[in-house]
PDB file of C-alpha atoms and ligand atoms in Angstrom:
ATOM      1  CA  UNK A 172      11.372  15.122  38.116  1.00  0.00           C
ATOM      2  CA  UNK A 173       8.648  12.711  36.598  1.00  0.00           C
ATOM      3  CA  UNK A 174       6.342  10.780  38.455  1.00  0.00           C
ATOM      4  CA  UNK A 175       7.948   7.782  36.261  1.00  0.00           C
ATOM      5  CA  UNK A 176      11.580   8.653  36.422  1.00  0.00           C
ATOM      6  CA  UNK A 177      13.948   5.220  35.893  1.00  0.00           C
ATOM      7  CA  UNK A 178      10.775   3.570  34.663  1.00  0.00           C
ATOM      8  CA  UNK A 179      10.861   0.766  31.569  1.00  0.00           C
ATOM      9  CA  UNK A 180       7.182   0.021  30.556  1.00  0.00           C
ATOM     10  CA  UNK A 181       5.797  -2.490  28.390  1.00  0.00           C
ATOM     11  CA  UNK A 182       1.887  -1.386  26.913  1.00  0.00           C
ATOM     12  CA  UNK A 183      -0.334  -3.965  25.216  1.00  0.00           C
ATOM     13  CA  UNK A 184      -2.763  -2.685  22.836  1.00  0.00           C
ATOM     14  CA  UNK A 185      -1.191   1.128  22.749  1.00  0.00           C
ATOM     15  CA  UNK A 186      -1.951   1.961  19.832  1.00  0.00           C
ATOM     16  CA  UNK A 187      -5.283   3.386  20.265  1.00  0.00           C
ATOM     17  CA  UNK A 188      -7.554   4.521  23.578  1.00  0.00           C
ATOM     18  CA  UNK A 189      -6.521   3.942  27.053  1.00  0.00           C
ATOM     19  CA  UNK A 190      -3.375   1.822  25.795  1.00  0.00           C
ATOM     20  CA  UNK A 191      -2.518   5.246  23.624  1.00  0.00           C
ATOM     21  CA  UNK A 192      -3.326   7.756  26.545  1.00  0.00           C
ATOM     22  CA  UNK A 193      -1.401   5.316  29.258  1.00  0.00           C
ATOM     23  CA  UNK A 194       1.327   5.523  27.184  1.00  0.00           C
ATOM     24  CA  UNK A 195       1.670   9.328  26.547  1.00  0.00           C
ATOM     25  CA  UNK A 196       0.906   9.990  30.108  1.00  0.00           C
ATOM     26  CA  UNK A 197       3.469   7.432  31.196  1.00  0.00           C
ATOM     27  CA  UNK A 198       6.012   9.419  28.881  1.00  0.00           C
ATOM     28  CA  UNK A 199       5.302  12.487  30.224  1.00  0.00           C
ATOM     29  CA  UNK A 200       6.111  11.037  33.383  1.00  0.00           C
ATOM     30  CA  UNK A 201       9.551  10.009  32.211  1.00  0.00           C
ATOM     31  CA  UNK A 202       9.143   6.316  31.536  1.00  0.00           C
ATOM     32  CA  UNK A 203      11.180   5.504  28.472  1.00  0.00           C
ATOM     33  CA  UNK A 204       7.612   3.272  26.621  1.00  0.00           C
ATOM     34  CA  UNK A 205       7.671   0.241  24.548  1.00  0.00           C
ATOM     35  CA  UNK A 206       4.132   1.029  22.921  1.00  0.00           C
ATOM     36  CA  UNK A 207       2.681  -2.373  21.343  1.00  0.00           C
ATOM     37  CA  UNK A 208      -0.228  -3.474  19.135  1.00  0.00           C
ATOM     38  CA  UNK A 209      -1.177  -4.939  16.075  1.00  0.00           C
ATOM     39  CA  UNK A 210      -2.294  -2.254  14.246  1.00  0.00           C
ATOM     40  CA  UNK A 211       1.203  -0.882  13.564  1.00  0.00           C
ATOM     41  CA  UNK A 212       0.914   2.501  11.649  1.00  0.00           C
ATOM     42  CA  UNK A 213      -1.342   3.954  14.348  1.00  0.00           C
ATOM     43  CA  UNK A 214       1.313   2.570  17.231  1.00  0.00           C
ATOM     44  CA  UNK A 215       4.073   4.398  15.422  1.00  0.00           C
ATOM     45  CA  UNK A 216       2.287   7.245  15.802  1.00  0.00           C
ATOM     46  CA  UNK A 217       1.945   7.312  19.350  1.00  0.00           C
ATOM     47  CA  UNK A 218       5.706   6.692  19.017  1.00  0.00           C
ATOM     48  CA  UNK A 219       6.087   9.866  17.066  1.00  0.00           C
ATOM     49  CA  UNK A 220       3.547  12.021  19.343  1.00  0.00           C
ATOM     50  CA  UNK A 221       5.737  11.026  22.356  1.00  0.00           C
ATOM     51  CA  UNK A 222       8.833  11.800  20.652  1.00  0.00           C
ATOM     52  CA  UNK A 223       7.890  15.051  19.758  1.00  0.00           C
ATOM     53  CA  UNK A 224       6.916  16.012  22.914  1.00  0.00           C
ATOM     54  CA  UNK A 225      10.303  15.268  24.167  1.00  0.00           C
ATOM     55  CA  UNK A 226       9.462  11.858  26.031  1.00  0.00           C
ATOM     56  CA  UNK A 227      11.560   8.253  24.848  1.00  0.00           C
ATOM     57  CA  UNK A 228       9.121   5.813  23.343  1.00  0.00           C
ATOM     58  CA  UNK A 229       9.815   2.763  20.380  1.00  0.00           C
ATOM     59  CA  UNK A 230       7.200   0.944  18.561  1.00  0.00           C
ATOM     60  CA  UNK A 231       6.962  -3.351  18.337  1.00  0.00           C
ATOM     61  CA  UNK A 232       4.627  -5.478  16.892  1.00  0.00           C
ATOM     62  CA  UNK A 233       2.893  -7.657  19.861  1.00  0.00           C
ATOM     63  CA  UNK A 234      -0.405 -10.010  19.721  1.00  0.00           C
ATOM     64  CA  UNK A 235      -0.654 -10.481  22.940  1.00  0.00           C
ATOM     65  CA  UNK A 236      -2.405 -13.893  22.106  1.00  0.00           C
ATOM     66  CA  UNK A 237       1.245 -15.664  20.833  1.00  0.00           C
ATOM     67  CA  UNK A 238       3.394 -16.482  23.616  1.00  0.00           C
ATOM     68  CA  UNK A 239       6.280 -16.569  21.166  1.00  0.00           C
ATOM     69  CA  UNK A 240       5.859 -12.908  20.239  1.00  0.00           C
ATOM     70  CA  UNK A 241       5.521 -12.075  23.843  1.00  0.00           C
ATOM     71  CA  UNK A 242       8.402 -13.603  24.722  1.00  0.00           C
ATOM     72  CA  UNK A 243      10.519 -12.307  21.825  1.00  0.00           C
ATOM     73  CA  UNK A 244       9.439  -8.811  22.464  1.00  0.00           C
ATOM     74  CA  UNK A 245      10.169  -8.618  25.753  1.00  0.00           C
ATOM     75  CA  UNK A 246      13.774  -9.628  25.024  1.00  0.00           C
ATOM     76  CA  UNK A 247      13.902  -7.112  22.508  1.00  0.00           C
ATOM     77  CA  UNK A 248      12.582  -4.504  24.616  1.00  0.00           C
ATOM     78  CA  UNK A 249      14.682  -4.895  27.616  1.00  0.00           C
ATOM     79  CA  UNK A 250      17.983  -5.215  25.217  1.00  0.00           C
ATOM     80  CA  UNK A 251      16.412  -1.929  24.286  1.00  0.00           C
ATOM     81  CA  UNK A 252      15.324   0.211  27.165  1.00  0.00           C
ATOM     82  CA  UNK A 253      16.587  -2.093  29.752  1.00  0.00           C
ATOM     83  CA  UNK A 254      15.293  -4.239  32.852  1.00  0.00           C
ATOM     84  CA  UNK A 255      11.846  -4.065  32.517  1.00  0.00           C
ATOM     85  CA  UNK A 256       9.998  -2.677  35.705  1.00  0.00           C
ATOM     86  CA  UNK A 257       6.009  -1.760  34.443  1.00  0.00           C
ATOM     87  CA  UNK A 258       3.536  -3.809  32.694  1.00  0.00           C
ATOM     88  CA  UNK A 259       0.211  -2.949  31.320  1.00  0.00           C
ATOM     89  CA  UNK A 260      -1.853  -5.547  29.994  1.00  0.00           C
ATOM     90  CA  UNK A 261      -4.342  -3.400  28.447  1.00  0.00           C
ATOM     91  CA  UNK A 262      -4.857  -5.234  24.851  1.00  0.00           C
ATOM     92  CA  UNK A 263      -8.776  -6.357  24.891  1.00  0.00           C
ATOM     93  CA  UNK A 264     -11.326  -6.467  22.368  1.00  0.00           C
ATOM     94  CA  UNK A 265     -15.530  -7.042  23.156  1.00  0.00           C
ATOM     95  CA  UNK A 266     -16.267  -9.963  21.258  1.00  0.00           C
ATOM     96  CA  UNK A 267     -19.414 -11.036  20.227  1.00  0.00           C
ATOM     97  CA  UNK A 268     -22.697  -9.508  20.736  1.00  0.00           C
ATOM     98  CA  UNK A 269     -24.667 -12.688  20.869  1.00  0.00           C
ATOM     99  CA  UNK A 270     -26.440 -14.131  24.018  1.00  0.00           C
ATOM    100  CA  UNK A 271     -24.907 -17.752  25.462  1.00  0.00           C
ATOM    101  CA  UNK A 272     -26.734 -20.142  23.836  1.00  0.00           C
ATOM    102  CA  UNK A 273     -25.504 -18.679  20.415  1.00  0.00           C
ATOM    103  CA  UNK A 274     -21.869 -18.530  20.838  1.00  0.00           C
ATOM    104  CA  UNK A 275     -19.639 -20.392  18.941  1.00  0.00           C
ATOM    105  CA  UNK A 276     -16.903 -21.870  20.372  1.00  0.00           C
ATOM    106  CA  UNK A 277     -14.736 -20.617  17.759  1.00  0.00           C
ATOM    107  CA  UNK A 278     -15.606 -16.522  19.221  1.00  0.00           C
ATOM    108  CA  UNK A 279     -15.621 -17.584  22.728  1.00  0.00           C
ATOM    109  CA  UNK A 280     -11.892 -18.827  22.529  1.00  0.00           C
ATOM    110  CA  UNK A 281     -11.363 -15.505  20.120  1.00  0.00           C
ATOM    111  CA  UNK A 282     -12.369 -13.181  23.493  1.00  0.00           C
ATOM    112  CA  UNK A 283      -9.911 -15.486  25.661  1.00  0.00           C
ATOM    113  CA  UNK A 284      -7.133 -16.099  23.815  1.00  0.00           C
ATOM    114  CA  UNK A 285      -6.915 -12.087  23.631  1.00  0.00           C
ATOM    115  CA  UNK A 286      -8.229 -10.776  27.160  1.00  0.00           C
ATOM    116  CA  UNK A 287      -7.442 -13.721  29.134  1.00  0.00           C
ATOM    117  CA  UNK A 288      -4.250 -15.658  27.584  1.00  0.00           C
ATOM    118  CA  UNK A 289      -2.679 -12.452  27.193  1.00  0.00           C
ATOM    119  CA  UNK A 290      -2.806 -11.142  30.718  1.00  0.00           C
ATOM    120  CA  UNK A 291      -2.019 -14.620  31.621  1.00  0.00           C
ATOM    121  CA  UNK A 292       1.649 -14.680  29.266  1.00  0.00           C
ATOM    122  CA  UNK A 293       2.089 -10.801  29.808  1.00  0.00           C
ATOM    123  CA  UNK A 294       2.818 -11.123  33.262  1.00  0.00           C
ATOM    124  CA  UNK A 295       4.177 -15.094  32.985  1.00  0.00           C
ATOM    125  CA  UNK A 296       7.270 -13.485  30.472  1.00  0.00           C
ATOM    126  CA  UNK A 297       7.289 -10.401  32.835  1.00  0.00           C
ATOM    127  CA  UNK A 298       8.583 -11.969  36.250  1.00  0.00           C
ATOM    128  CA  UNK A 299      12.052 -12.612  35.617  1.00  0.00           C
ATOM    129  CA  UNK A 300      12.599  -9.044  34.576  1.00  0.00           C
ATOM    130  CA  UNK A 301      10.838  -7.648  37.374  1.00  0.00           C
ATOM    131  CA  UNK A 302      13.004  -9.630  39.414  1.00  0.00           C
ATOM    132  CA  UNK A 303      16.015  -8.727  37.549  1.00  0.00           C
ATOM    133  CA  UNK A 304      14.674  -4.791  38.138  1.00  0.00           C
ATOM    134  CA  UNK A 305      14.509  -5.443  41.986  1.00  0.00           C
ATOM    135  CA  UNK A 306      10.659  -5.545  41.906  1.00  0.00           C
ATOM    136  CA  UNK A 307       8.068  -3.773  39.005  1.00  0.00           C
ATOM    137  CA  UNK A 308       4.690  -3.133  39.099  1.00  0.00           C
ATOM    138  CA  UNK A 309       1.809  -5.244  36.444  1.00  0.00           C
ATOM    139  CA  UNK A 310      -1.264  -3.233  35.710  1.00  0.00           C
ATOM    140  CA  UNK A 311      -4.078  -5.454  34.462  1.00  0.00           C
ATOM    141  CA  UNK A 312      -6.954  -4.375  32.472  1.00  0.00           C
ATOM    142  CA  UNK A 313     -10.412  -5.034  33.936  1.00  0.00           C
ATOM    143  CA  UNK A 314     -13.577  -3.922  33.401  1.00  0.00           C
ATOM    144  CA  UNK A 315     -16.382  -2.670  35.356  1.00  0.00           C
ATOM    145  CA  UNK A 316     -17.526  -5.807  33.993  1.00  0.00           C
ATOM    146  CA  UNK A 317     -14.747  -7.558  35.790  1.00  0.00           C
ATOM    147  CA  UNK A 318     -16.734  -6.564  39.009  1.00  0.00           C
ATOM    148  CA  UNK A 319     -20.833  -6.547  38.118  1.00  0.00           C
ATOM    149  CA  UNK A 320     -22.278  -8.023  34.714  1.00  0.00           C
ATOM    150  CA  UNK A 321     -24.943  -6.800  32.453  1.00  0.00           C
ATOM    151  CA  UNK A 322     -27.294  -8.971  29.442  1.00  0.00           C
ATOM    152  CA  UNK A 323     -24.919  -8.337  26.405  1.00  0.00           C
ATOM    153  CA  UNK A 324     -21.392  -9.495  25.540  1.00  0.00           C
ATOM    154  CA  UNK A 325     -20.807 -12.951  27.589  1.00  0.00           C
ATOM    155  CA  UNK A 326     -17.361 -13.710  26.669  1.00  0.00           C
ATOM    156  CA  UNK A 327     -15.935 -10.347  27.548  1.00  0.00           C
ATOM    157  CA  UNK A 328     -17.728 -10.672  31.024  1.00  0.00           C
ATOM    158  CA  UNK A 329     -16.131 -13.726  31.744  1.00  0.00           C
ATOM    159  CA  UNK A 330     -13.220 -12.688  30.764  1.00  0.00           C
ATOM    160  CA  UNK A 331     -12.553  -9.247  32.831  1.00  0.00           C
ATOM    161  CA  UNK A 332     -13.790 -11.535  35.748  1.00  0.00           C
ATOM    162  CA  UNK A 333     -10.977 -13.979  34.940  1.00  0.00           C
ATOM    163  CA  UNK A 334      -8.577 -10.957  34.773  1.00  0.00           C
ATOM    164  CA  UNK A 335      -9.597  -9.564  38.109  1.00  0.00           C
ATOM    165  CA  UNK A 336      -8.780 -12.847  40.025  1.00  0.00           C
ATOM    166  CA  UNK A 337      -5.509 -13.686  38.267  1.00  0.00           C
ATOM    167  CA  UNK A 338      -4.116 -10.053  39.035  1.00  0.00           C
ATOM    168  CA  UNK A 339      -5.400 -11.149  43.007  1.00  0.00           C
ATOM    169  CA  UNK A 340      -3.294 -14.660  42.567  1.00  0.00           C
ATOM    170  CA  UNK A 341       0.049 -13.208  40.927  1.00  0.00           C
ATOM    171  CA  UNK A 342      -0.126 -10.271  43.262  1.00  0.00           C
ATOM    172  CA  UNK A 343       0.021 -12.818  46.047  1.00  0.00           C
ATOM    173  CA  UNK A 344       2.560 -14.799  44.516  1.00  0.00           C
ATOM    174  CA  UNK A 345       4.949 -12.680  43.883  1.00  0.00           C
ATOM    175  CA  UNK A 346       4.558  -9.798  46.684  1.00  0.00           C
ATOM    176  CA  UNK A 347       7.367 -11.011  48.549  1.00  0.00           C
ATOM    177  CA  UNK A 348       9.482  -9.853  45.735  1.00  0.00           C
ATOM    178  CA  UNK A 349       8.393  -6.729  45.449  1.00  0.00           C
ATOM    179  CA  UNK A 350       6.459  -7.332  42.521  1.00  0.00           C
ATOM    180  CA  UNK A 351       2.981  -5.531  42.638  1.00  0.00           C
ATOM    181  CA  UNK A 352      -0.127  -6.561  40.664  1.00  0.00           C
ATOM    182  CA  UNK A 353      -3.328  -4.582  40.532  1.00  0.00           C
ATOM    183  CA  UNK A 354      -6.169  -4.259  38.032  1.00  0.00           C
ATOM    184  CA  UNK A 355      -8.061  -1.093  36.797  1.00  0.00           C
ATOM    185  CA  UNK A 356     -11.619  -1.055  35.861  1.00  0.00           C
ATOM    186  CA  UNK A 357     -12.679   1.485  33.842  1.00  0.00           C
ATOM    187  CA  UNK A 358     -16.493   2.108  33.129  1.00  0.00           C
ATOM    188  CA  UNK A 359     -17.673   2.973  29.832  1.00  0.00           C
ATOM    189  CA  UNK A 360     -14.609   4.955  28.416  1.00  0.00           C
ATOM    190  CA  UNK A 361     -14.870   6.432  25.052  1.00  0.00           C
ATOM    191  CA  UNK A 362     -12.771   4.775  22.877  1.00  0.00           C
ATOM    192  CA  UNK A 363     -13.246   2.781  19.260  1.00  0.00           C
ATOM    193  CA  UNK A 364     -13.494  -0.303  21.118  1.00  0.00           C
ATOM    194  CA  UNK A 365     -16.964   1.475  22.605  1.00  0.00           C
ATOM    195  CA  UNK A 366     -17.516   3.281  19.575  1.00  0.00           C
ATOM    196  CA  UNK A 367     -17.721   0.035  17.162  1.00  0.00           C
ATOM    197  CA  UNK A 368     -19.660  -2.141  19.780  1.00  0.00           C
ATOM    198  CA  UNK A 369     -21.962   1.098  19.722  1.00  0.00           C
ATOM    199  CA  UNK A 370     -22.140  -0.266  15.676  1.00  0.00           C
ATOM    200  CA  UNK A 371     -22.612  -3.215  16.022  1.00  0.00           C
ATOM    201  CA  UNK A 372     -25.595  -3.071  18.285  1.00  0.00           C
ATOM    202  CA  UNK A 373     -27.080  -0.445  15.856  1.00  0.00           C
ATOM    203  CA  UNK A 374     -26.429   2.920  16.992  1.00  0.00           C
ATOM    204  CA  UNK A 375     -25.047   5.971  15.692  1.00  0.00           C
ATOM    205  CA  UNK A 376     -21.902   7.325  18.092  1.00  0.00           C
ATOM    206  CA  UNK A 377     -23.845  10.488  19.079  1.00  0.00           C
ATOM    207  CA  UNK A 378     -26.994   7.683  20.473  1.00  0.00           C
ATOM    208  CA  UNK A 379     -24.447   5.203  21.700  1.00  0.00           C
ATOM    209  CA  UNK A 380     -22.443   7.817  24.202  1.00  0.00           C
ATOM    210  CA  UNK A 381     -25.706   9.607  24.804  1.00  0.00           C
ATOM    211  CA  UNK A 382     -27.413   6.172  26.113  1.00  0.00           C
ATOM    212  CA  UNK A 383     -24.416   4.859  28.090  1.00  0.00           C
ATOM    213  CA  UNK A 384     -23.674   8.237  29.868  1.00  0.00           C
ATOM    214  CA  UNK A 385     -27.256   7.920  31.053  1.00  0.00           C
ATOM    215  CA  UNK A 386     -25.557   4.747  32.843  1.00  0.00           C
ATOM    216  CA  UNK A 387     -23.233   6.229  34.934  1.00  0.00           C
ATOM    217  CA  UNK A 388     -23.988   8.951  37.849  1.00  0.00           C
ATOM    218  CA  UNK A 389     -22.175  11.293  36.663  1.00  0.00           C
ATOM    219  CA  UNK A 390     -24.276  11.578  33.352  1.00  0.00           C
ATOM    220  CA  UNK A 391     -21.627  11.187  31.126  1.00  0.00           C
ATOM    221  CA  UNK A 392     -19.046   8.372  29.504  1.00  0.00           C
ATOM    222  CA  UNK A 393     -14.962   8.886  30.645  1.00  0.00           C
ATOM    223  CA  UNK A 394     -12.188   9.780  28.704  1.00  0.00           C
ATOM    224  CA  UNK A 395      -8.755   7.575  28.058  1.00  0.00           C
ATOM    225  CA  UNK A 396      -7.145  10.254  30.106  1.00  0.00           C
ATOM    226  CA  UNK A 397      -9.200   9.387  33.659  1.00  0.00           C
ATOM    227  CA  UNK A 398      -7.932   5.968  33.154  1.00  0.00           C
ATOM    228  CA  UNK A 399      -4.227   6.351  32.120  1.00  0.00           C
ATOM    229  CA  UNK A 400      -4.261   8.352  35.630  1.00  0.00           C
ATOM    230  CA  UNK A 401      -4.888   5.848  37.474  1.00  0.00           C
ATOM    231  CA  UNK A 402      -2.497   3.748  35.643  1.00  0.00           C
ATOM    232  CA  UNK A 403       0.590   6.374  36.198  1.00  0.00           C
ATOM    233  CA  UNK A 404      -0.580   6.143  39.911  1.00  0.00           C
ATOM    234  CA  UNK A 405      -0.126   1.653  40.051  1.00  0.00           C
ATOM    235  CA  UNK A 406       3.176   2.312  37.753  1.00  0.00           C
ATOM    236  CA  UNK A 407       4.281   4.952  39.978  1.00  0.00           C
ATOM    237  CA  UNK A 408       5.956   4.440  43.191  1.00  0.00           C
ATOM    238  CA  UNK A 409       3.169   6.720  45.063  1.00  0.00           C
ATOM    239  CA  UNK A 410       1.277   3.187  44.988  1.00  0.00           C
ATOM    240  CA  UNK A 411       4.681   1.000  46.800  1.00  0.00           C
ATOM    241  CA  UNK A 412       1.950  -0.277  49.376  1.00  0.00           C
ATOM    242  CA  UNK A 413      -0.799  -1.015  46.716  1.00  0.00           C
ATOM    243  CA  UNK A 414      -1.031  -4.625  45.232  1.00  0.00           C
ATOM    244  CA  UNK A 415      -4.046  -7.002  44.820  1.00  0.00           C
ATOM    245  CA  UNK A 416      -6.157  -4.452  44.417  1.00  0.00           C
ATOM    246  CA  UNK A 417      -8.635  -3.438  42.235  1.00  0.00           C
ATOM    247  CA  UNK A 418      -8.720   0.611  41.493  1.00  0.00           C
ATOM    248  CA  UNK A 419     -12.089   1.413  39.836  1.00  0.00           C
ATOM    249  CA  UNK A 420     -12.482   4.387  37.732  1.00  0.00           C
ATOM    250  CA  UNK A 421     -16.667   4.307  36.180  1.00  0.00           C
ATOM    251  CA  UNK A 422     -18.256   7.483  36.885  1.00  0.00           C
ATOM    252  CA  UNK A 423     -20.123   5.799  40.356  1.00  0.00           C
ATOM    253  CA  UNK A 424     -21.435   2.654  37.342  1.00  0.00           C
ATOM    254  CA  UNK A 425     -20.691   0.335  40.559  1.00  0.00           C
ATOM    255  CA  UNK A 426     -21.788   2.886  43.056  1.00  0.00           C
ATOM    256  CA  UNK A 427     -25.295   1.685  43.019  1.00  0.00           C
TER     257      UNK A 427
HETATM  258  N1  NAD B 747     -13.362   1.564  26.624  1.00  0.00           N
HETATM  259  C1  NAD B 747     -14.033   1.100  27.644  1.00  0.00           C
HETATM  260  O1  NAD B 747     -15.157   1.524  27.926  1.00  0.00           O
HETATM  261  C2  NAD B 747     -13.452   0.047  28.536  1.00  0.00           C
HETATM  262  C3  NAD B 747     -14.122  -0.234  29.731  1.00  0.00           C
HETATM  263  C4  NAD B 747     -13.608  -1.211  30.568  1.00  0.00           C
HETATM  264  C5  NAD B 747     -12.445  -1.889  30.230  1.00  0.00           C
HETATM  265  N2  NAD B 747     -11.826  -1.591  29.051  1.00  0.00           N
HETATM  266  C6  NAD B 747     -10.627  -2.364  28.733  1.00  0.00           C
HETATM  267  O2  NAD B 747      -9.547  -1.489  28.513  1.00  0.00           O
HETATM  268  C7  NAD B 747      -8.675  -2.030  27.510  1.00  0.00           C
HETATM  269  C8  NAD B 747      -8.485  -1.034  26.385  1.00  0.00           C
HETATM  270  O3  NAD B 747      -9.752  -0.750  25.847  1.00  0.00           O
HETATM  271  P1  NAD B 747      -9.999   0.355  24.736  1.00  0.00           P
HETATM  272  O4  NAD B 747     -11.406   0.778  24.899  1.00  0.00           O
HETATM  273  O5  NAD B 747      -8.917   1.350  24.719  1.00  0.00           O
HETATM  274  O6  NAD B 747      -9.936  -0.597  23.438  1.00  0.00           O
HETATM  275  P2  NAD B 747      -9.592  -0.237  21.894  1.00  0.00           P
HETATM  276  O7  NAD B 747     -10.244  -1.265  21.047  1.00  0.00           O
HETATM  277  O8  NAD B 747      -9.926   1.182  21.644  1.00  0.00           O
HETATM  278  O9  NAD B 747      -8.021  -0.463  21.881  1.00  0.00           O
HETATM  279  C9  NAD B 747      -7.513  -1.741  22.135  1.00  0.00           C
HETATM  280  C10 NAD B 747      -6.196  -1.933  21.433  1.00  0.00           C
HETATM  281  O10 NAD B 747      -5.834  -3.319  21.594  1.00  0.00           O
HETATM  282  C11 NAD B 747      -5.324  -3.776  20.373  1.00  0.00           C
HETATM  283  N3  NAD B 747      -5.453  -5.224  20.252  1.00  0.00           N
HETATM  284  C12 NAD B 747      -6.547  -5.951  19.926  1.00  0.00           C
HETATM  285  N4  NAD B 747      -6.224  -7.252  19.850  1.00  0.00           N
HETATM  286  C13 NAD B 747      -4.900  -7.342  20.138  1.00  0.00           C
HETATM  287  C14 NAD B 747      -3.978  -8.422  20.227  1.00  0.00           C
HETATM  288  N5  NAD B 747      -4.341  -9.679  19.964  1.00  0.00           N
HETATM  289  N6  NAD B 747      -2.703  -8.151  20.594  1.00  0.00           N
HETATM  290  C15 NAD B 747      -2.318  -6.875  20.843  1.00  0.00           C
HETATM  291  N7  NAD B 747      -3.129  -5.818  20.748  1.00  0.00           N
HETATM  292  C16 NAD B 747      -4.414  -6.059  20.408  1.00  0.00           C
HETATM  293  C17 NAD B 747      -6.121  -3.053  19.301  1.00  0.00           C
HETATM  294  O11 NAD B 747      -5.440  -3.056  18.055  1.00  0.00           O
HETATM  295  C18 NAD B 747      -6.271  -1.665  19.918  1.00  0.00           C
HETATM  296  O12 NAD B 747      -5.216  -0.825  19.535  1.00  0.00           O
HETATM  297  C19 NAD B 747      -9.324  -3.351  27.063  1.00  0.00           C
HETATM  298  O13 NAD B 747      -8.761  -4.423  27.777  1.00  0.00           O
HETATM  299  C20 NAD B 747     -10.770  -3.153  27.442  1.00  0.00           C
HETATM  300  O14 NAD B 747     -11.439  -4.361  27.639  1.00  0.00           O
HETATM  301  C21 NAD B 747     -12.304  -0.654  28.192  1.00  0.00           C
END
C-alpha cells in the first residue's frame, strides 16, 4: 500500500528540482502524476523515470502564468487520470537581482505573473474538482522567504509572502469542504533555480552552496528530496487535520 494510493496529482514546474523529486516521490507513493512545465523534454523525462520504476505518470505542457492553459490542462488531466484530488503549485522562478529602486515594472510583473498568478489560478481551476473528489489537498510553494526577508531579490520576497497568505485565505475558505491548503517553505534547496541565481550574482556552484550552507545551522544547503517529503506528508492523508499551515523545511534558516 502507498502512502498516495487513489491519489490524482497535478505538479507545476516538475520538470526539474523539488517539482521533479515531488513528483517521483508522489509516484512511488502510488499517485497516478500529471508532471507539468515548460521545459518539455526534461518533463518527459521525469515521465519516463516514473514509468520505469513502475509508478503511472503523463507529461502536459502548463505555464502556470495563462489561465487558459491552466484551465485546459486540468480538463485534460482529469479526463485522463480522473477527479483531481492533489495540487502542487510549485512552478517559481527568482527574478531579478536588482535592489527596489531599479526594478522595472516590466520584471516585477514577470516574478508575479509566475509565483503569484499561478498559485492564485492553480488552486482557482482546482476547486471544482476537489469538490467533485469529495475534498483534495493544495500544496503551495513558499519560501523561507515567504516567512523572513533578506537584501537581494525583492520581487521573489514579495511574492512567497503573497503565497503564504493566499494558501491561509483558501484554506479557510474552503475547509468546510474538505479541501486542505498548506504551504511549504523550503530553505536554500539545491536546485538550478539556486544554482543560476548563484550565476548571476557571480559565483561559481562550488562558492555559491559553500556560502549559503554557512546560512543555515545545519552547515549545509537541502536536497529536493527533504522537500518532496514534506509534500507526500500535505498530499497524504496522514495530514487530514492539517490545513492553513505553513510546514517549514530550512535547515533551522528561521530558527534564529
Ligand atoms: N530551491 C530553493 O532553494 C527554494 C527555496 C524556497 C522555495 N523554493 C520554491 O520552490 C519552487 C521550486 O523551486 P526549484 O528550486 O525547484 O526551481 P527550479 O528553477 O529548479 O524549477 C522550477 C521549475 O518551474 C518551471 N517554470 C518556470 N516558469 C514556469 C511557468 N511559467 N509555468 C510552469 N512552469 C514554470 C521551470 O521550467 C522549472 O522546471 C519554486 O516555487 C521556488 O520559489 C525553492
Amino acid at each position: 500500500m502507498g502512502r498516495l494510493d487513489g491519489k490524482v496529482a497535478i505538479v507545476t514546474g516538475g520538470a526539474v528540482g523539488i517539482g521533479a523529486a515531488a513528483c517521483i516521490m508522489m509516484a512511488k507513493e502510488g499517485a497516478k502524476v500529471a508532471v507539468t512545465d515548460i521545459q518539455d523534454d526534461e518533463g518527459r523525462k521525469v515521465v519516463a523515470a516514473i514509468e520505469k520504476a513502475g509508478g503511472a505518470a503523463g507529461y502536459w505542457h502548463l505555464d502556470v502564468s495563462s489561465e487558459q492553459e491552466v484551465e485546459a490542462v486540468y480538463q485534460d488531466v482529469a479526463r485522463t487520470f480522473g477527479s483531481l484530488t492533489t495540487i502542487v503549485a510549485n512552478a517559481g522562478i527568482a527574478g531579478t537581482t536588482d535592489p527596489t529602486d531599479s526594478i522595472s515594472v516590466d520584471d516585477w510583473e514577470k516574478v508575479m505573473a509566475i509565483n503569484v498568478r499561478g498559485v492564485f489560478l492553480c488552486t482557482k481551476h482546482a476547486i471544482k474538482y476537489l469538490r467533485d473528489a469529495g475534498g483534495g489537498s493544495i500544496i503551495n510553494l513558499s519560501s523561507i522567504y515567504g516567512i523572513i526577508s533578506a537584501p537581494d531579490i525583492p520581487p521573489y520576497h514579495a511574492s512567497k509572502g503573497a503565497v503564504r497568505l493566499m494558501t491561509k485565505t483558501d484554506a479557510l475558505l474552503y475547509a468546510e469542504e474538505g479541501i486542505r491548503v498548506n504551504s511549504v517553505h523550503p530553505g536554500y534547496i539545491w536546485t538550478p533555480l539556486v544554482e543560476d541565481l548563484g550565476k548571476s550574482l557571480g559565483f561559481t556552484a562550488e562558492e555559491f552552496k559553500k556560502e549559503l550552507g554557512a546560512r543555515h545551522p545545519v552547515g549545509s544547503v537541502g536536497e529536493p528530496d527533504d522537500i518532496a517529503a514534506g509534500i507526500v506528508y500535505l498530499a497524504s492523508d496522514e495530514s487530514k487535520f492539517v490545513t492553513g499551515s505553513e510546514l517549514v523545511i530550512d535547515g533551522g534558516y528561521t530558527a534564529r
